[in-house]
CSV table of C-alpha atoms in Angstrom, one decimal:
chain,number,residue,atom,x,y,z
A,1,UNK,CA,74.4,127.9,95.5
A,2,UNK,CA,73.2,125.3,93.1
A,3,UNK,CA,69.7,125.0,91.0
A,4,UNK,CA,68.1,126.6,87.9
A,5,UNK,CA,65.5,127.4,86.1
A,6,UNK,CA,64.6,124.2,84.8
A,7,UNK,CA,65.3,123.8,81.5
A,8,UNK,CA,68.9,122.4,81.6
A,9,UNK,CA,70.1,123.5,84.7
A,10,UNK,CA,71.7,127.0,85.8
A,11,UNK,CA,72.7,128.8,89.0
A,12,UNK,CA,69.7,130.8,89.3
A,13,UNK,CA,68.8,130.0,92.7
A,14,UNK,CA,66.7,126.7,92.0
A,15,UNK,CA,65.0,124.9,95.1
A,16,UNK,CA,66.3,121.9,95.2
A,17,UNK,CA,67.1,121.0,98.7
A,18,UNK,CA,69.9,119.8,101.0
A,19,UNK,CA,71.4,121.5,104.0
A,20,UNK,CA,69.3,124.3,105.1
A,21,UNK,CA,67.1,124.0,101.5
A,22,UNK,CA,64.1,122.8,103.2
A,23,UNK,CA,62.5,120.7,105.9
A,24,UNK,CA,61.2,116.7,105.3
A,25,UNK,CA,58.0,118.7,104.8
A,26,UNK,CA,59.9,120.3,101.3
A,27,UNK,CA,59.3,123.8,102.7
A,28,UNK,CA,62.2,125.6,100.3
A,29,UNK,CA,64.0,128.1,102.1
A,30,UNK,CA,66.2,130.8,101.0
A,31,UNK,CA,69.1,130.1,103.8
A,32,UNK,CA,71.8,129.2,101.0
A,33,UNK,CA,70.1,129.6,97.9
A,34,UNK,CA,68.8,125.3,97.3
A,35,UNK,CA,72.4,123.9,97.6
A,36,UNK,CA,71.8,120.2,96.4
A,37,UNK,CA,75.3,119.9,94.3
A,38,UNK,CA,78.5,119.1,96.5
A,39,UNK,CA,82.6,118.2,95.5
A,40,UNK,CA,82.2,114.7,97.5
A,41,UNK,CA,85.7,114.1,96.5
A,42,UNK,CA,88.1,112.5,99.7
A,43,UNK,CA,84.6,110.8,101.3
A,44,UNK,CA,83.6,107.5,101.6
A,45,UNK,CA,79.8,107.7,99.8
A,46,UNK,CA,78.1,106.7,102.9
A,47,UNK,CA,79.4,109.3,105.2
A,48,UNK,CA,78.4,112.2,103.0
A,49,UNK,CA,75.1,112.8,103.6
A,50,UNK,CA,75.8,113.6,107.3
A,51,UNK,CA,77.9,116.2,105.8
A,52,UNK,CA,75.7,118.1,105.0
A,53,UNK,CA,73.0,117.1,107.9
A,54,UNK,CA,70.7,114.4,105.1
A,55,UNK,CA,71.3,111.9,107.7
A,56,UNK,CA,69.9,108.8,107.1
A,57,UNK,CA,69.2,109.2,103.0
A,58,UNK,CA,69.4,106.4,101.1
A,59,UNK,CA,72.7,106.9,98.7
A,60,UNK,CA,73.4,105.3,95.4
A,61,UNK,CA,76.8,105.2,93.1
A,62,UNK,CA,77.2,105.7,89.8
A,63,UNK,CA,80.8,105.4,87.6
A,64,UNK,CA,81.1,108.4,85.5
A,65,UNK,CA,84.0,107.0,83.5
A,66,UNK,CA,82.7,104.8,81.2
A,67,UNK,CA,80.1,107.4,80.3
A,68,UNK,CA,80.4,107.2,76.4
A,69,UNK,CA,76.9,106.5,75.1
A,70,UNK,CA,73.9,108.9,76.7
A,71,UNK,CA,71.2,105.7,76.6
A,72,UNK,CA,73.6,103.3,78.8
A,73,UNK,CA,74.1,106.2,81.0
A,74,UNK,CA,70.4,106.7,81.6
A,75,UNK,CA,69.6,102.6,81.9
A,76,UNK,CA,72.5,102.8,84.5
A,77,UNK,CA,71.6,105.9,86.7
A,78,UNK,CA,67.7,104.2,86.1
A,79,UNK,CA,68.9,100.9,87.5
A,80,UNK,CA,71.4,102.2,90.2
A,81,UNK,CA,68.6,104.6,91.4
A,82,UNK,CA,65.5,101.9,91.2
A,83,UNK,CA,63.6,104.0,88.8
A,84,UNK,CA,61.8,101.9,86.5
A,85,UNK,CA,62.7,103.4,82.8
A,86,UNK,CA,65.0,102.2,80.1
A,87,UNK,CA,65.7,103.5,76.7
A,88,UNK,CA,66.8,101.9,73.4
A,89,UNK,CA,70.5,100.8,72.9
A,90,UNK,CA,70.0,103.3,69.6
A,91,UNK,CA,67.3,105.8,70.8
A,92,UNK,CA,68.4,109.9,70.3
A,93,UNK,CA,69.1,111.1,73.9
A,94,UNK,CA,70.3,114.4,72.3
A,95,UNK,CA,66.8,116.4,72.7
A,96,UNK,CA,65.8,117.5,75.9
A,97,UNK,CA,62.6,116.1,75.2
A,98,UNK,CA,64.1,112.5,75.9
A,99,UNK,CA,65.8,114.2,79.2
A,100,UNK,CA,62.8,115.3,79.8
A,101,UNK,CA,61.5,111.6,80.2
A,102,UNK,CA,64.0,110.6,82.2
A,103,UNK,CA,63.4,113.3,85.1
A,104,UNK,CA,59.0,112.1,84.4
A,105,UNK,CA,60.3,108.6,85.0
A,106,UNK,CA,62.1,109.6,88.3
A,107,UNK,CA,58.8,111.7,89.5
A,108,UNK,CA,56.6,108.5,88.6
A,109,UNK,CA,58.8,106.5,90.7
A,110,UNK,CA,58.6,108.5,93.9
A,111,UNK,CA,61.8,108.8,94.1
A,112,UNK,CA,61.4,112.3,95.4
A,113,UNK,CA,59.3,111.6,98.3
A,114,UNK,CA,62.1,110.4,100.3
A,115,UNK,CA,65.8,111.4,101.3
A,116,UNK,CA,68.4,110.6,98.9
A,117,UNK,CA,71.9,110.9,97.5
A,118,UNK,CA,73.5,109.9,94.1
A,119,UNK,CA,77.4,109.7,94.3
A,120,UNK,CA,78.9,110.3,91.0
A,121,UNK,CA,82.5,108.3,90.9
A,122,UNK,CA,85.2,109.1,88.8
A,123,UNK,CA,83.9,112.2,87.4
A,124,UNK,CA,86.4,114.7,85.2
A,125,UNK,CA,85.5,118.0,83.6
A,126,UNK,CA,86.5,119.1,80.5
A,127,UNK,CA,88.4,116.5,79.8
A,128,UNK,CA,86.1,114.9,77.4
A,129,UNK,CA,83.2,116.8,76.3
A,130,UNK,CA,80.9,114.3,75.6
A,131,UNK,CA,81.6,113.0,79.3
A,132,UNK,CA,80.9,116.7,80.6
A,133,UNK,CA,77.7,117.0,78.0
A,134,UNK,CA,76.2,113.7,79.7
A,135,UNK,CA,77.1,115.3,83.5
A,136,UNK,CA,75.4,118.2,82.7
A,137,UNK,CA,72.1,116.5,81.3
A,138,UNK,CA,72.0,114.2,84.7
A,139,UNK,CA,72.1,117.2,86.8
A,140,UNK,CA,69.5,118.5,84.6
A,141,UNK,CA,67.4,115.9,84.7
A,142,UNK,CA,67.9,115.2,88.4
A,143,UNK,CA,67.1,118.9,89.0
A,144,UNK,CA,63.8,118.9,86.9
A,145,UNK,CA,62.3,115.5,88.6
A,146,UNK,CA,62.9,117.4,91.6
A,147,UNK,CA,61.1,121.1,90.6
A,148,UNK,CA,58.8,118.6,88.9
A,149,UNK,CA,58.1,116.7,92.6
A,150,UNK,CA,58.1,120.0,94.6
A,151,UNK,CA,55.3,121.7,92.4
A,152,UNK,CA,53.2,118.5,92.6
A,153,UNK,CA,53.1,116.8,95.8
A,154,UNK,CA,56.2,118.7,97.3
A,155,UNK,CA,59.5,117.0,97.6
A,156,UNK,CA,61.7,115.8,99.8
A,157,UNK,CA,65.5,116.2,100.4
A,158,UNK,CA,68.5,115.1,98.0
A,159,UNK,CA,72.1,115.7,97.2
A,160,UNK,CA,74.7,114.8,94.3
A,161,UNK,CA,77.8,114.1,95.5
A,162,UNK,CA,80.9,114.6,92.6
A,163,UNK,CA,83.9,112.2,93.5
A,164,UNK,CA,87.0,113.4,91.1
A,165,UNK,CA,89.0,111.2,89.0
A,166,UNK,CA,92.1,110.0,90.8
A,167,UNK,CA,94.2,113.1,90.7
A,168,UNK,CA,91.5,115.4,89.5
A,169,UNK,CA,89.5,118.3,90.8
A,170,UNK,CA,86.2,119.0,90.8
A,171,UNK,CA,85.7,122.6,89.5
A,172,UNK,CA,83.4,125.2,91.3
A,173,UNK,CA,81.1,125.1,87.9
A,174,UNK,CA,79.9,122.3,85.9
A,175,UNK,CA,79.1,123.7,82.5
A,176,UNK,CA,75.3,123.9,81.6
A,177,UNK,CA,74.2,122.1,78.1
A,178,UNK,CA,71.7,123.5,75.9
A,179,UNK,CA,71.2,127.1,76.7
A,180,UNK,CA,71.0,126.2,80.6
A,181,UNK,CA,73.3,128.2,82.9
A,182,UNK,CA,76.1,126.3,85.3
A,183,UNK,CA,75.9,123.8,87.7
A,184,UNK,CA,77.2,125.4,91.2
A,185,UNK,CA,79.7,123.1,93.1
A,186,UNK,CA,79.4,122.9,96.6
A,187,UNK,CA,82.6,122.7,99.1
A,188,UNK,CA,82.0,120.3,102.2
A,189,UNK,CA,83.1,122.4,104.5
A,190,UNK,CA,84.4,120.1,108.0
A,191,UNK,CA,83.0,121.8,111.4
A,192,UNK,CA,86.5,122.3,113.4
């Protein structure tokens, strides 16, 4: 499943939790590898973390398709997620240094000490590179905060949730940025 080696993502069997990942305690298993990335696509945002048994996380939306300039993105993922960070309308998001901010930010805030989900809306692959880029360095980020949580004070569960485009798909891979490996997509699959 899903995770990396934090430093811009990958599918080498990162930790970060969801179904079967770990306990409220943030014991990591090795049941499915650290699935925390899911094709949320056909769900209403509030039902999906039952999906995938994160029932009663807190879940919060973001609208992938105006994603044009990489500081709004991260003052609107800051604000939607109640971390406190901003960053200049002008400021170089292009290093992974300043990534690397964003994901201390989301630590700082203890954002990781509780059950969560971020729903990303509208999201398309490939279609616009930029758009991909900035998917890729979220999921990053997202994924270090969490590594970053789980080696300090441990960590507790979370989920990303891709919701396609109208008439889109999500792929099985989001494409890593900067060296970092893909982003494994995970299928909701419905109990019959």
């Amino acid at each position: 499943a899903g995770g990396g080696d934090g430093d811009g993502g990958g599918s080498g069997g990162g930790d970060a939790p969801a179904e079967g990942a770990a306990d409220a305690d943030g014991d990591a298993s090795t049941e499915d590898g650290g699935a925390w990335l899911y094709d949320g696509t056909g769900y209403e945002p509030a039902d999906l973390p039952g999906k995938i048994e994160l029932e009663g996380a807190s879940v919060f939306e973001v609208d992938a398709s105006s994603w044009m300039s990489p500081p709004k993105v991260v003052n609107e993922l800051c604000v939607k997620i109640g971390v406190a960070y901003k960053v200049g309308a002008f400021d170089a998001m292009d290093s992974d240094a300043a990534w690397e901010k964003v994901s201390d930010a989301i630590v700082k805030s203890g954002k990781m000490l509780k059950p969560w989900a971020l729903c990303i809306n509208n999201v398309t692959v490939g279609e616009n590179a930029l758009r991909t880029a900035l998917l890729a360095k979220v999921l990053a980020a997202l994924e270090r905060a969490w590594t970053k949580a789980e080696e300090a004070t441990g960590a507790n569960s979370f989920a990303v949730f891709l919701r396609a485009f109208a008439g889109r798909r999500i792929p099985d891979e989001i494409p890593g940025v900067g060296g970092g490996g893909n982003f494994e997509v995970e299928r909701i699959i419905e109990e019959a």
